[in-house]
Short mmCIF file of C-alpha atoms in Angstrom, two decimals:
data_model
loop_
_atom_site.label_atom_id
_atom_site.label_comp_id
_atom_site.label_asym_id
_atom_site.label_seq_id
_atom_site.Cartn_x
_atom_site.Cartn_y
_atom_site.Cartn_z
CA MET A 1 28.82 -38.80 6.29
CA SER A 2 29.03 -37.73 9.89
CA ASN A 3 29.09 -40.58 12.42
CA SER A 4 26.78 -38.49 14.60
CA SER A 5 23.91 -38.71 12.11
CA PRO A 6 20.86 -40.87 12.86
CA ILE A 7 21.55 -42.94 9.75
CA ALA A 8 25.17 -43.53 10.69
CA ARG A 9 24.14 -44.58 14.20
CA ALA A 10 21.54 -46.96 12.77
CA ASN A 11 24.13 -48.56 10.51
CA ALA A 12 26.73 -48.72 13.28
CA ALA A 13 24.25 -50.57 15.49
CA THR A 14 24.91 -53.84 13.62
CA GLY A 15 28.45 -53.73 14.98
CA ASP A 16 30.61 -54.94 12.08
CA GLY A 17 31.89 -51.49 11.10
CA GLN A 18 31.10 -51.95 7.41
CA GLU A 19 27.91 -49.86 7.36
CA PRO A 20 25.59 -52.70 6.23
CA ALA A 21 21.99 -52.12 5.36
CA ALA A 22 20.13 -51.15 8.51
CA THR A 23 17.33 -53.35 9.84
CA ASN A 24 13.73 -52.21 10.02
CA ARG A 25 14.05 -51.63 13.75
CA GLU A 26 17.15 -49.52 13.27
CA LEU A 27 15.57 -47.52 10.46
CA THR A 28 12.54 -46.88 12.64
CA GLU A 29 14.87 -45.58 15.35
CA ALA A 30 16.58 -43.39 12.74
CA GLN A 31 13.16 -41.98 11.81
CA ARG A 32 12.44 -41.15 15.42
CA ARG A 33 15.80 -39.49 15.90
CA ALA A 34 15.45 -37.55 12.66
CA VAL A 35 12.09 -36.16 13.76
CA ALA A 36 13.62 -35.23 17.11
CA GLU A 37 16.50 -33.50 15.36
CA LEU A 38 14.14 -31.56 13.14
CA MET A 39 12.02 -30.43 16.04
CA ARG A 40 14.96 -29.62 18.30
CA VAL A 41 16.63 -27.43 15.71
CA SER A 42 13.43 -26.03 14.25
CA PRO A 43 10.62 -25.48 16.75
CA VAL A 44 9.50 -22.82 14.31
CA ALA A 45 8.18 -25.68 12.15
CA ASP A 46 5.66 -26.70 14.81
CA GLU A 47 4.47 -23.12 15.21
CA LEU A 48 3.91 -22.87 11.49
CA GLY A 49 2.25 -26.27 11.37
CA ARG A 50 -0.29 -25.23 13.99
CA ARG A 51 -1.17 -22.11 11.95
CA PHE A 52 -1.80 -24.20 8.85
CA ALA A 53 -3.71 -26.90 10.77
CA ALA A 54 -6.00 -24.27 12.31
CA ALA A 55 -6.82 -23.11 8.78
CA GLY A 56 -7.61 -26.68 7.71
CA HIS A 57 -4.39 -27.29 5.73
CA GLU A 58 -1.63 -29.88 5.84
CA LEU A 59 2.00 -28.85 6.25
CA HIS A 60 5.00 -31.15 5.92
CA LEU A 61 8.75 -30.73 6.10
CA VAL A 62 10.03 -32.35 2.91
CA GLY A 63 12.96 -33.04 0.66
CA GLY A 64 16.41 -31.82 1.62
CA SER A 65 15.31 -30.77 5.11
CA VAL A 66 14.34 -34.33 6.06
CA ARG A 67 17.33 -35.85 4.26
CA ASP A 68 19.79 -33.50 5.94
CA ALA A 69 18.25 -34.07 9.37
CA LEU A 70 18.82 -37.80 8.90
CA LEU A 71 22.40 -37.06 7.88
CA GLY A 72 22.92 -34.86 10.95
CA ARG A 73 23.57 -31.75 8.85
CA LEU A 74 20.34 -29.76 9.00
CA GLY A 75 20.96 -26.12 8.19
CA ASP A 76 18.97 -22.89 8.38
CA ASP A 77 16.91 -23.47 5.21
CA LEU A 78 13.69 -25.47 5.62
CA ASP A 79 11.46 -26.77 2.82
CA PHE A 80 7.74 -27.41 3.32
CA ALA A 81 4.93 -28.81 1.21
CA THR A 82 1.34 -27.83 1.89
CA SER A 83 -2.21 -28.34 0.68
CA ALA A 84 -2.70 -24.56 0.79
CA HIS A 85 -2.43 -22.60 -2.43
CA PRO A 86 0.18 -19.79 -2.55
CA GLU A 87 -2.24 -16.96 -1.83
CA GLU A 88 -3.52 -18.76 1.27
CA THR A 89 0.06 -19.55 2.36
CA GLN A 90 0.95 -15.89 2.08
CA ARG A 91 -2.08 -14.93 4.17
CA LEU A 92 -1.13 -17.44 6.89
CA LEU A 93 2.43 -16.10 7.01
CA GLU A 94 1.40 -12.46 7.38
CA GLY A 95 1.75 -11.25 10.94
CA TRP A 96 3.91 -14.26 11.85
CA ALA A 97 6.89 -14.19 9.49
CA GLU A 98 9.51 -11.49 9.88
CA ALA A 99 9.79 -11.21 6.09
CA ILE A 100 7.91 -12.69 3.13
CA TRP A 101 8.95 -12.97 -0.50
CA THR A 102 6.97 -14.14 -3.50
CA THR A 103 9.63 -14.53 -6.20
CA GLY A 104 8.68 -18.20 -6.65
CA ILE A 105 4.93 -17.76 -6.56
CA GLU A 106 4.51 -18.82 -10.21
CA PHE A 107 5.89 -22.20 -9.16
CA GLY A 108 3.65 -22.31 -6.09
CA THR A 109 6.36 -21.24 -3.61
CA ILE A 110 6.23 -18.54 -0.94
CA GLY A 111 9.35 -17.69 1.05
CA ALA A 112 9.56 -16.42 4.61
CA ALA A 113 12.04 -15.68 7.39
CA ARG A 114 11.53 -16.43 11.06
CA ARG A 115 14.08 -16.50 13.93
CA GLY A 116 17.09 -16.77 11.65
CA LEU A 117 15.54 -19.48 9.47
CA ARG A 118 14.64 -19.29 5.79
CA LEU A 119 11.44 -21.13 4.97
CA GLU A 120 10.08 -22.09 1.57
CA ILE A 121 6.49 -23.33 1.49
CA THR A 122 5.32 -24.90 -1.78
CA THR A 123 1.85 -26.08 -2.67
CA PHE A 124 1.55 -29.82 -3.35
CA ARG A 125 2.54 -30.39 -6.93
CA ALA A 126 1.40 -32.72 -9.64
CA GLU A 127 3.70 -31.30 -12.28
CA ALA A 128 3.27 -32.10 -15.94
CA TYR A 129 5.96 -31.67 -18.59
CA ASP A 130 5.44 -31.48 -22.30
CA ARG A 131 8.94 -33.00 -22.63
CA VAL A 132 9.81 -30.48 -25.30
CA SER A 133 10.04 -27.09 -23.59
CA ARG A 134 12.59 -26.25 -20.94
CA ASN A 135 10.25 -25.59 -18.04
CA PRO A 136 7.61 -27.64 -16.26
CA ILE A 137 3.93 -26.85 -16.42
CA VAL A 138 3.08 -26.36 -12.76
CA ARG A 139 -0.14 -28.01 -11.66
CA TYR A 140 -1.20 -28.08 -8.04
CA GLY A 141 -1.74 -31.47 -6.47
CA THR A 142 -4.15 -32.49 -3.77
CA ASN A 143 -2.11 -34.84 -1.58
CA LEU A 144 1.34 -35.52 -0.18
CA ALA A 145 1.71 -38.92 -1.87
CA ASP A 146 1.51 -37.46 -5.38
CA ASP A 147 3.87 -34.65 -4.39
CA LEU A 148 6.54 -37.07 -3.12
CA LYS A 149 6.21 -39.31 -6.17
CA ARG A 150 7.22 -36.48 -8.51
CA ARG A 151 10.42 -35.69 -6.64
CA ASP A 152 13.85 -36.41 -8.09
CA PHE A 153 15.29 -39.08 -5.78
CA THR A 154 13.96 -41.33 -3.05
CA VAL A 155 16.23 -39.71 -0.46
CA ASN A 156 14.42 -36.44 -1.23
CA ALA A 157 10.96 -38.03 -1.19
CA MET A 158 10.48 -38.28 2.57
CA ALA A 159 8.35 -36.01 4.74
CA VAL A 160 7.64 -35.17 8.37
CA SER A 161 4.23 -33.65 9.07
CA VAL A 162 3.92 -30.74 11.47
CA PRO A 163 2.82 -30.34 14.11
CA ASP A 164 2.05 -34.07 14.62
CA HIS A 165 5.52 -35.35 13.51
CA ARG A 166 4.31 -38.21 11.32
CA PHE A 167 7.10 -39.66 9.15
CA THR A 168 6.20 -40.54 5.53
CA ASP A 169 8.53 -42.54 3.30
CA PRO A 170 6.59 -44.26 0.49
CA HIS A 171 9.58 -44.96 -1.77
CA GLY A 172 12.20 -46.38 0.59
CA GLY A 173 14.23 -43.21 0.83
CA LEU A 174 15.41 -43.99 4.35
CA ALA A 175 16.85 -47.36 3.31
CA ASP A 176 18.53 -45.74 0.29
CA LEU A 177 19.96 -43.06 2.55
CA ALA A 178 21.37 -45.75 4.81
CA ALA A 179 22.89 -47.49 1.78
CA HIS A 180 24.27 -44.19 0.40
CA THR A 181 22.42 -44.88 -2.87
CA LEU A 182 20.60 -42.58 -5.28
CA ARG A 183 17.46 -44.02 -6.87
CA THR A 184 14.36 -42.39 -8.35
CA PRO A 185 10.84 -42.81 -6.88
CA GLY A 186 9.54 -44.12 -10.21
CA THR A 187 11.53 -45.36 -13.18
CA PRO A 188 14.56 -43.18 -13.94
CA GLN A 189 13.45 -42.97 -17.57
CA GLU A 190 10.15 -41.34 -16.55
CA SER A 191 11.86 -39.07 -14.04
CA PHE A 192 14.53 -37.86 -16.47
CA ALA A 193 12.06 -37.46 -19.31
CA ASP A 194 10.07 -35.12 -17.07
CA ASP A 195 13.15 -33.06 -16.14
CA PRO A 196 16.51 -33.96 -17.74
CA LEU A 197 18.32 -31.70 -15.27
CA ARG A 198 17.79 -34.48 -12.72
CA MET A 199 20.56 -36.43 -14.48
CA LEU A 200 23.01 -33.68 -13.68
CA ARG A 201 21.53 -33.41 -10.20
CA ALA A 202 22.35 -37.10 -9.63
CA ALA A 203 26.00 -36.32 -10.28
CA ARG A 204 25.76 -33.29 -8.03
CA PHE A 205 24.46 -35.39 -5.13
CA ALA A 206 27.20 -37.94 -5.80
CA SER A 207 29.64 -35.07 -5.22
CA GLN A 208 27.92 -33.38 -2.29
CA LEU A 209 26.82 -36.48 -0.36
CA ARG A 210 29.41 -39.00 -1.64
CA PHE A 211 26.54 -41.28 -2.68
CA THR A 212 26.66 -44.03 -5.30
CA VAL A 213 24.20 -43.71 -8.18
CA ALA A 214 22.20 -46.91 -8.67
CA PRO A 215 23.12 -48.88 -11.83
CA GLU A 216 19.67 -48.49 -13.40
CA VAL A 217 19.91 -44.73 -12.87
CA VAL A 218 23.37 -44.59 -14.47
CA ALA A 219 22.03 -46.60 -17.42
CA ALA A 220 19.18 -44.13 -17.91
CA MET A 221 21.58 -41.18 -17.64
CA THR A 222 23.75 -42.72 -20.35
CA ALA A 223 20.85 -43.45 -22.69
CA MET A 224 19.16 -40.09 -22.16
CA ALA A 225 22.16 -37.75 -21.94
CA PRO A 226 21.20 -35.88 -25.16
CA ASP A 227 17.95 -34.80 -23.46
CA LEU A 228 20.00 -32.37 -21.37
CA ALA A 229 19.91 -30.11 -24.43
CA ARG A 230 16.35 -29.16 -23.36
CA ILE A 231 17.69 -27.44 -20.23
CA THR A 232 18.73 -23.79 -20.10
CA ALA A 233 22.39 -22.93 -19.69
CA GLU A 234 21.64 -21.12 -16.44
CA ARG A 235 20.09 -24.19 -14.78
CA ILE A 236 22.98 -26.37 -15.94
CA ARG A 237 25.47 -23.80 -14.65
CA ASP A 238 23.88 -23.70 -11.21
CA GLU A 239 23.87 -27.50 -10.86
CA PHE A 240 27.42 -27.81 -12.13
CA THR A 241 28.68 -25.13 -9.75
CA LYS A 242 27.20 -27.06 -6.81
CA LEU A 243 28.72 -30.26 -8.17
CA LEU A 244 32.21 -28.81 -8.53
CA THR A 245 32.15 -27.30 -5.04
CA GLY A 246 30.91 -30.53 -3.45
CA ALA A 247 32.84 -32.85 -1.16
CA ASP A 248 33.91 -35.26 -3.93
CA PRO A 249 33.66 -33.59 -7.34
CA VAL A 250 36.12 -35.98 -8.96
CA ALA A 251 33.74 -38.93 -8.60
CA ALA A 252 30.95 -36.80 -10.05
CA LEU A 253 33.12 -35.59 -12.94
CA ARG A 254 33.90 -39.21 -13.83
CA LEU A 255 30.18 -39.94 -13.80
CA LEU A 256 29.53 -37.02 -16.17
CA VAL A 257 32.14 -38.27 -18.62
CA ASP A 258 31.22 -41.95 -18.37
CA THR A 259 27.52 -41.29 -19.01
CA GLY A 260 28.11 -38.81 -21.84
CA LEU A 261 26.51 -35.93 -19.92
CA ALA A 262 29.74 -33.93 -20.07
CA GLU A 263 29.53 -34.02 -23.88
CA GLN A 264 26.30 -32.04 -23.67
CA PHE A 265 27.64 -29.00 -21.83
CA LEU A 266 31.38 -29.46 -21.15
CA PRO A 267 32.77 -31.50 -24.09
CA GLU A 268 36.28 -30.21 -23.43
CA LEU A 269 36.47 -32.48 -20.38
CA SER A 270 35.62 -35.63 -22.31
CA GLY A 271 38.06 -34.56 -25.01
CA LEU A 272 40.99 -34.89 -22.61
CA ARG A 273 40.71 -38.65 -22.18
CA LEU A 274 42.91 -39.76 -25.06
CA GLU A 275 45.56 -37.08 -24.87
CA ILE A 276 48.96 -38.14 -23.52
CA ASP A 277 50.42 -35.83 -20.88
CA GLU A 278 54.00 -34.86 -21.64
CA HIS A 279 54.79 -34.25 -17.96
CA ALA A 280 53.74 -37.75 -16.85
CA GLN A 281 53.69 -40.43 -19.51
CA HIS A 282 51.99 -42.91 -17.14
CA LYS A 283 48.62 -41.14 -17.34
CA ASP A 284 46.58 -39.28 -19.94
CA VAL A 285 45.60 -35.65 -19.62
CA TYR A 286 42.13 -36.58 -18.36
CA GLU A 287 43.53 -38.49 -15.39
CA HIS A 288 46.11 -35.77 -14.82
CA THR A 289 43.36 -33.15 -14.78
CA LEU A 290 41.28 -35.02 -12.19
CA THR A 291 44.40 -35.36 -10.04
CA VAL A 292 45.04 -31.62 -10.31
CA VAL A 293 41.45 -30.92 -9.21
CA ARG A 294 41.92 -33.19 -6.20
CA ASN A 295 45.29 -31.57 -5.39
CA ALA A 296 43.74 -28.10 -5.58
CA ILE A 297 40.97 -29.11 -3.19
CA ASN A 298 43.58 -30.30 -0.71
CA LEU A 299 45.21 -26.85 -0.78
CA GLU A 300 42.01 -24.90 -0.06
CA GLU A 301 42.05 -23.02 3.20
CA ASP A 302 38.61 -21.43 3.60
CA GLY A 303 36.17 -23.90 2.11
CA PRO A 304 35.39 -24.70 -1.54
CA ASP A 305 36.89 -22.26 -4.05
CA PHE A 306 34.98 -22.52 -7.32
CA VAL A 307 37.43 -20.35 -9.28
CA LEU A 308 40.41 -22.47 -8.24
CA ARG A 309 38.60 -25.75 -8.91
CA MET A 310 37.32 -24.59 -12.30
CA ALA A 311 40.78 -23.39 -13.30
CA ALA A 312 42.22 -26.76 -12.27
CA LEU A 313 39.54 -28.51 -14.33
CA LEU A 314 40.14 -26.40 -17.45
CA HIS A 315 43.87 -25.72 -17.21
CA ASP A 316 44.79 -28.25 -19.92
CA VAL A 317 41.73 -28.12 -22.20
CA GLY A 318 43.90 -26.59 -24.92
CA LYS A 319 46.04 -29.71 -25.25
CA PRO A 320 43.91 -31.66 -27.75
CA ALA A 321 43.95 -28.73 -30.17
CA THR A 322 47.71 -28.17 -29.83
CA LYS A 323 48.99 -31.75 -29.74
CA SER A 324 51.92 -32.53 -32.04
CA VAL A 325 54.33 -35.45 -32.28
CA GLY A 326 57.97 -34.76 -33.11
CA LEU A 327 60.31 -36.86 -35.23
CA ASP A 328 61.61 -38.41 -32.05
CA GLY A 329 58.10 -39.49 -31.09
CA ARG A 330 57.82 -37.02 -28.22
CA VAL A 331 54.43 -35.41 -27.70
CA SER A 332 54.19 -31.63 -27.19
CA PHE A 333 51.40 -29.12 -26.66
CA HIS A 334 52.95 -25.77 -27.54
CA HIS A 335 50.96 -22.72 -26.36
CA HIS A 336 48.17 -24.90 -25.02
CA GLU A 337 47.70 -22.44 -22.17
CA VAL A 338 46.80 -19.66 -24.63
CA VAL A 339 44.45 -21.86 -26.64
CA GLY A 340 43.04 -23.32 -23.42
CA ALA A 341 42.29 -19.89 -21.98
CA ARG A 342 40.34 -18.99 -25.12
CA MET A 343 38.41 -22.25 -24.95
CA ALA A 344 37.73 -21.81 -21.23
CA ARG A 345 36.37 -18.31 -21.85
CA GLN A 346 34.06 -19.54 -24.61
CA ARG A 347 32.75 -22.42 -22.51
CA MET A 348 32.13 -20.31 -19.40
CA LYS A 349 30.42 -17.67 -21.50
CA ALA A 350 28.17 -20.36 -23.00
CA LEU A 351 27.29 -21.49 -19.46
CA ARG A 352 26.45 -17.90 -18.51
CA TYR A 353 29.07 -17.48 -15.80
CA SER A 354 29.65 -13.92 -14.68
CA LYS A 355 32.32 -11.83 -16.34
CA ASP A 356 34.40 -11.61 -13.15
CA VAL A 357 34.41 -15.36 -12.56
CA THR A 358 35.14 -16.08 -16.22
CA THR A 359 38.03 -13.63 -16.28
CA ALA A 360 39.54 -15.06 -13.10
CA VAL A 361 39.42 -18.64 -14.39
CA THR A 362 40.81 -17.81 -17.83
CA GLU A 363 43.63 -15.72 -16.35
CA LEU A 364 44.67 -18.66 -14.19
CA VAL A 365 44.59 -20.97 -17.22
CA THR A 366 46.77 -18.49 -19.12
CA LEU A 367 49.30 -18.21 -16.29
CA HIS A 368 49.48 -21.80 -15.07
CA LEU A 369 52.64 -22.64 -17.09
CA ARG A 370 54.51 -19.42 -16.37
CA PHE A 371 56.40 -20.95 -13.44
CA TYR A 372 58.02 -23.78 -15.41
CA GLY A 373 61.60 -22.82 -16.18
CA TYR A 374 62.08 -20.89 -12.96
CA GLY A 375 64.30 -23.67 -11.60
CA ARG A 376 66.80 -23.13 -14.44
CA GLY A 377 67.82 -19.87 -12.81
CA GLU A 378 66.71 -17.67 -15.71
CA TRP A 379 64.31 -15.45 -13.79
CA THR A 380 65.45 -11.94 -13.01
CA ASP A 381 63.82 -9.72 -10.40
CA SER A 382 62.00 -8.18 -13.35
CA ALA A 383 60.50 -11.56 -14.26
CA VAL A 384 59.33 -12.07 -10.67
CA ARG A 385 57.71 -8.63 -10.63
CA ARG A 386 55.89 -9.40 -13.88
CA TYR A 387 54.70 -12.73 -12.50
CA VAL A 388 53.20 -10.98 -9.49
CA ALA A 389 51.81 -8.06 -11.50
CA ASP A 390 50.19 -10.31 -14.11
CA ALA A 391 48.60 -12.50 -11.44
CA GLY A 392 47.37 -9.56 -9.37
CA ASP A 393 44.73 -10.63 -6.85
CA LEU A 394 44.85 -14.15 -8.31
CA LEU A 395 48.39 -14.77 -7.03
CA PRO A 396 47.35 -16.94 -4.02
CA ARG A 397 45.21 -19.08 -6.33
CA LEU A 398 48.00 -19.24 -8.92
CA HIS A 399 50.35 -20.54 -6.22
CA LYS A 400 47.86 -23.32 -5.44
CA LEU A 401 47.12 -24.16 -9.09
CA THR A 402 50.81 -24.35 -9.99
CA ARG A 403 51.60 -26.62 -7.05
CA SER A 404 48.56 -28.77 -7.87
CA ASP A 405 49.75 -29.20 -11.45
CA CYS A 406 52.71 -31.28 -10.29
CA THR A 407 51.39 -34.85 -10.54
CA THR A 408 54.56 -36.73 -11.44
CA ARG A 409 55.23 -40.02 -9.66
CA ASN A 410 58.96 -39.33 -9.82
CA ARG A 411 59.60 -38.33 -6.21
CA ARG A 412 62.88 -36.57 -6.94
CA LYS A 413 61.32 -34.51 -9.73
CA ALA A 414 58.31 -33.68 -7.57
CA ALA A 415 60.55 -32.62 -4.68
CA ALA A 416 62.62 -30.44 -7.01
CA LEU A 417 59.53 -28.69 -8.41
CA ALA A 418 58.17 -28.10 -4.90
CA ALA A 419 61.54 -26.71 -3.78
CA ASP A 420 61.68 -24.42 -6.82
CA TYR A 421 58.24 -23.05 -6.07
CA ASP A 422 59.11 -22.60 -2.41
CA ALA A 423 62.10 -20.57 -3.58
CA LEU A 424 59.92 -18.47 -5.89
CA GLU A 425 57.43 -17.70 -3.11
CA GLU A 426 60.29 -16.75 -0.77
CA ARG A 427 61.74 -14.50 -3.46
CA ILE A 428 58.37 -12.84 -3.99
CA GLU A 429 58.14 -12.15 -0.27
CA ARG A 430 61.63 -10.62 -0.22
CA LEU A 431 60.76 -8.29 -3.09
CA ARG A 432 57.39 -7.57 -1.50
CA ALA A 433 59.17 -6.42 1.66
CA ALA A 434 61.33 -4.03 -0.37
CA GLU A 435 58.76 -2.90 -2.94
CA ASP A 436 55.02 -2.54 -3.25
CA LEU A 437 54.55 -5.63 -5.41
CA ALA A 438 50.83 -5.74 -4.76
CA ASN A 439 50.40 -2.43 -6.53
CA VAL A 440 53.05 -2.08 -9.22
CA ARG A 441 52.47 1.31 -10.81
CA PRO A 442 54.67 3.84 -12.61
CA ASP A 443 56.70 6.17 -10.43
CA LEU A 444 54.83 9.12 -11.99
CA ASP A 445 51.06 9.21 -12.31
CA GLY A 446 49.03 10.56 -15.20
CA ASN A 447 48.70 14.05 -13.72
CA ALA A 448 52.45 14.33 -13.25
CA ILE A 449 53.07 13.12 -16.81
CA MET A 450 50.70 15.75 -18.24
CA GLU A 451 52.27 18.52 -16.16
CA LEU A 452 55.87 17.57 -16.99
CA LEU A 453 55.24 17.17 -20.71
CA GLY A 454 52.57 19.85 -21.11
CA LEU A 455 50.14 17.32 -22.55
CA PRO A 456 46.35 17.30 -22.43
CA PRO A 457 44.56 14.02 -21.57
CA GLY A 458 44.90 11.62 -24.48
CA PRO A 459 46.65 8.57 -25.96
CA LEU A 460 50.18 9.98 -25.49
CA VAL A 461 49.67 10.18 -21.73
CA GLY A 462 48.64 6.51 -21.67
CA GLN A 463 51.67 5.53 -23.76
CA ALA A 464 54.01 7.41 -21.42
CA TRP A 465 52.33 5.77 -18.38
CA ARG A 466 52.80 2.30 -19.84
CA HIS A 467 56.46 3.05 -20.67
CA LEU A 468 57.12 4.05 -17.07
CA LYS A 469 55.31 0.98 -15.79
CA GLU A 470 57.52 -1.25 -17.95
CA LEU A 471 60.57 0.46 -16.43
CA ARG A 472 59.13 -0.08 -12.98
CA LEU A 473 58.72 -3.78 -13.67
CA GLU A 474 62.17 -4.05 -15.24
CA ARG A 475 64.25 -2.06 -12.76
CA GLY A 476 62.13 -1.77 -9.64
CA PRO A 477 61.23 1.56 -8.00
CA LEU A 478 62.89 4.68 -9.46
CA ASP A 479 63.48 7.84 -7.46
CA HIS A 480 61.66 10.96 -8.67
CA ASP A 481 64.57 12.45 -10.61
CA GLU A 482 65.25 9.13 -12.40
CA ALA A 483 61.60 8.81 -13.35
CA VAL A 484 61.48 12.37 -14.71
CA ALA A 485 64.67 11.82 -16.71
CA GLU A 486 63.28 8.61 -18.21
CA LEU A 487 60.01 10.37 -19.08
CA HIS A 488 61.89 13.21 -20.84
CA ARG A 489 64.04 10.67 -22.71
CA TRP A 490 60.92 8.86 -23.90
CA ALA A 491 59.31 12.18 -24.95
CA ALA A 492 62.38 13.29 -26.89
CA GLU A 493 62.41 10.06 -28.87
CA ARG A 494 58.85 10.85 -29.99
CA GLY A 495 59.37 14.53 -30.68
CA VAL A 496 57.37 15.66 -27.66
CA THR A 497 58.79 18.91 -26.30
CA PRO A 498 58.20 19.67 -22.63
CA PRO A 499 57.08 23.22 -21.74
CA GLY A 500 59.59 25.83 -20.63
#
């Protein structure tokens, strides 16, 4: 949490540096500063509030907007709750908003853009759930109090009215925010029964905000984890993606495993806990995996990289299925990268991840062991070219994943592995300077192959192209005459007679 936030300043005011619970006076000051922050960053809110007030409607900034203002991290997305129904909201926005969208109108939400801000205005809700189907039955409420009561966590159940700037916090969200604690406005059992996705959302906020989940909430998550089966794969995917790209996903991943939530949508993670890691006998594969995730995060350069983090999380999921114990008692996991890639693909497909993201993650899982053995001096230039060609655009991520996978506590071994990978990267750069490693292709293209062999388009042309590519990987660039001679040699072996 930023020390510049109103909450941090309120906690710091007690002077002992341990962020104790803030006093009422300090929390009141935090409220005042939060309102000032909201209004300073978003004068648009007051303009909109006056439009709604003139029409006889309430309008309140709510949820994440108020929470983030208190944390000193308010962004460009603002959430509002109103007494107006969606059709009336849309009418009030017309002529004022620069753009309006109605994709969420069935849930009572109208979206708008104004001065670089994205606004979502939702009619007060008094949602009802049948606790069987996967979606809520949306019912409009009549007051702010009922709307806040149905929200997921107390830190998201605060509001600031506009344009009069009245702060509303009926469930102690401000105190929980100061304590970095996640609680529910009502009982967690009632909240999670209404929407089981909130259990996963608790873990997501633990990752994004580095908050601790209250013990009674953890207990309810553990008891009610099977209820997550009511939620669609797409909603679970979206929450999990936010969780994994948060500030502290490792803490959240532990929470998922400890509560049994991971078993509901990512059982491969829980399955790692009892598997012994052959690279580091002091920890099991589960602990090794969490360390690899943390290592990968430390190597990111341009913000959270979901593909890298997901590959780090899944890189060893094939170990349980491939575990064997030799006569000497040594544990091995032969071909776990191949099995793991297949498992990763199946899991990501079940969670409805896009084909491109799924392919990238599974390719990294497949390739993550390729480097081991390089230090024995067995790699030829051909092997280096294949490493680069097989990784393709994923090479920078593969570098990070491979380095992250070194979790040994043996400093000499760790230093040796790091030095070996440094040497490999330097060798790649030397070959890159001499050859076009980023685009390894045959020295003759398909048109040239057809012309030289007198072939029409078809399978033989593809076979000849692949043969020349293999030569390119094995020997490096060939000059034109060498490539033609190799093509003719290949054709003669297959009874293909060139024209002329």
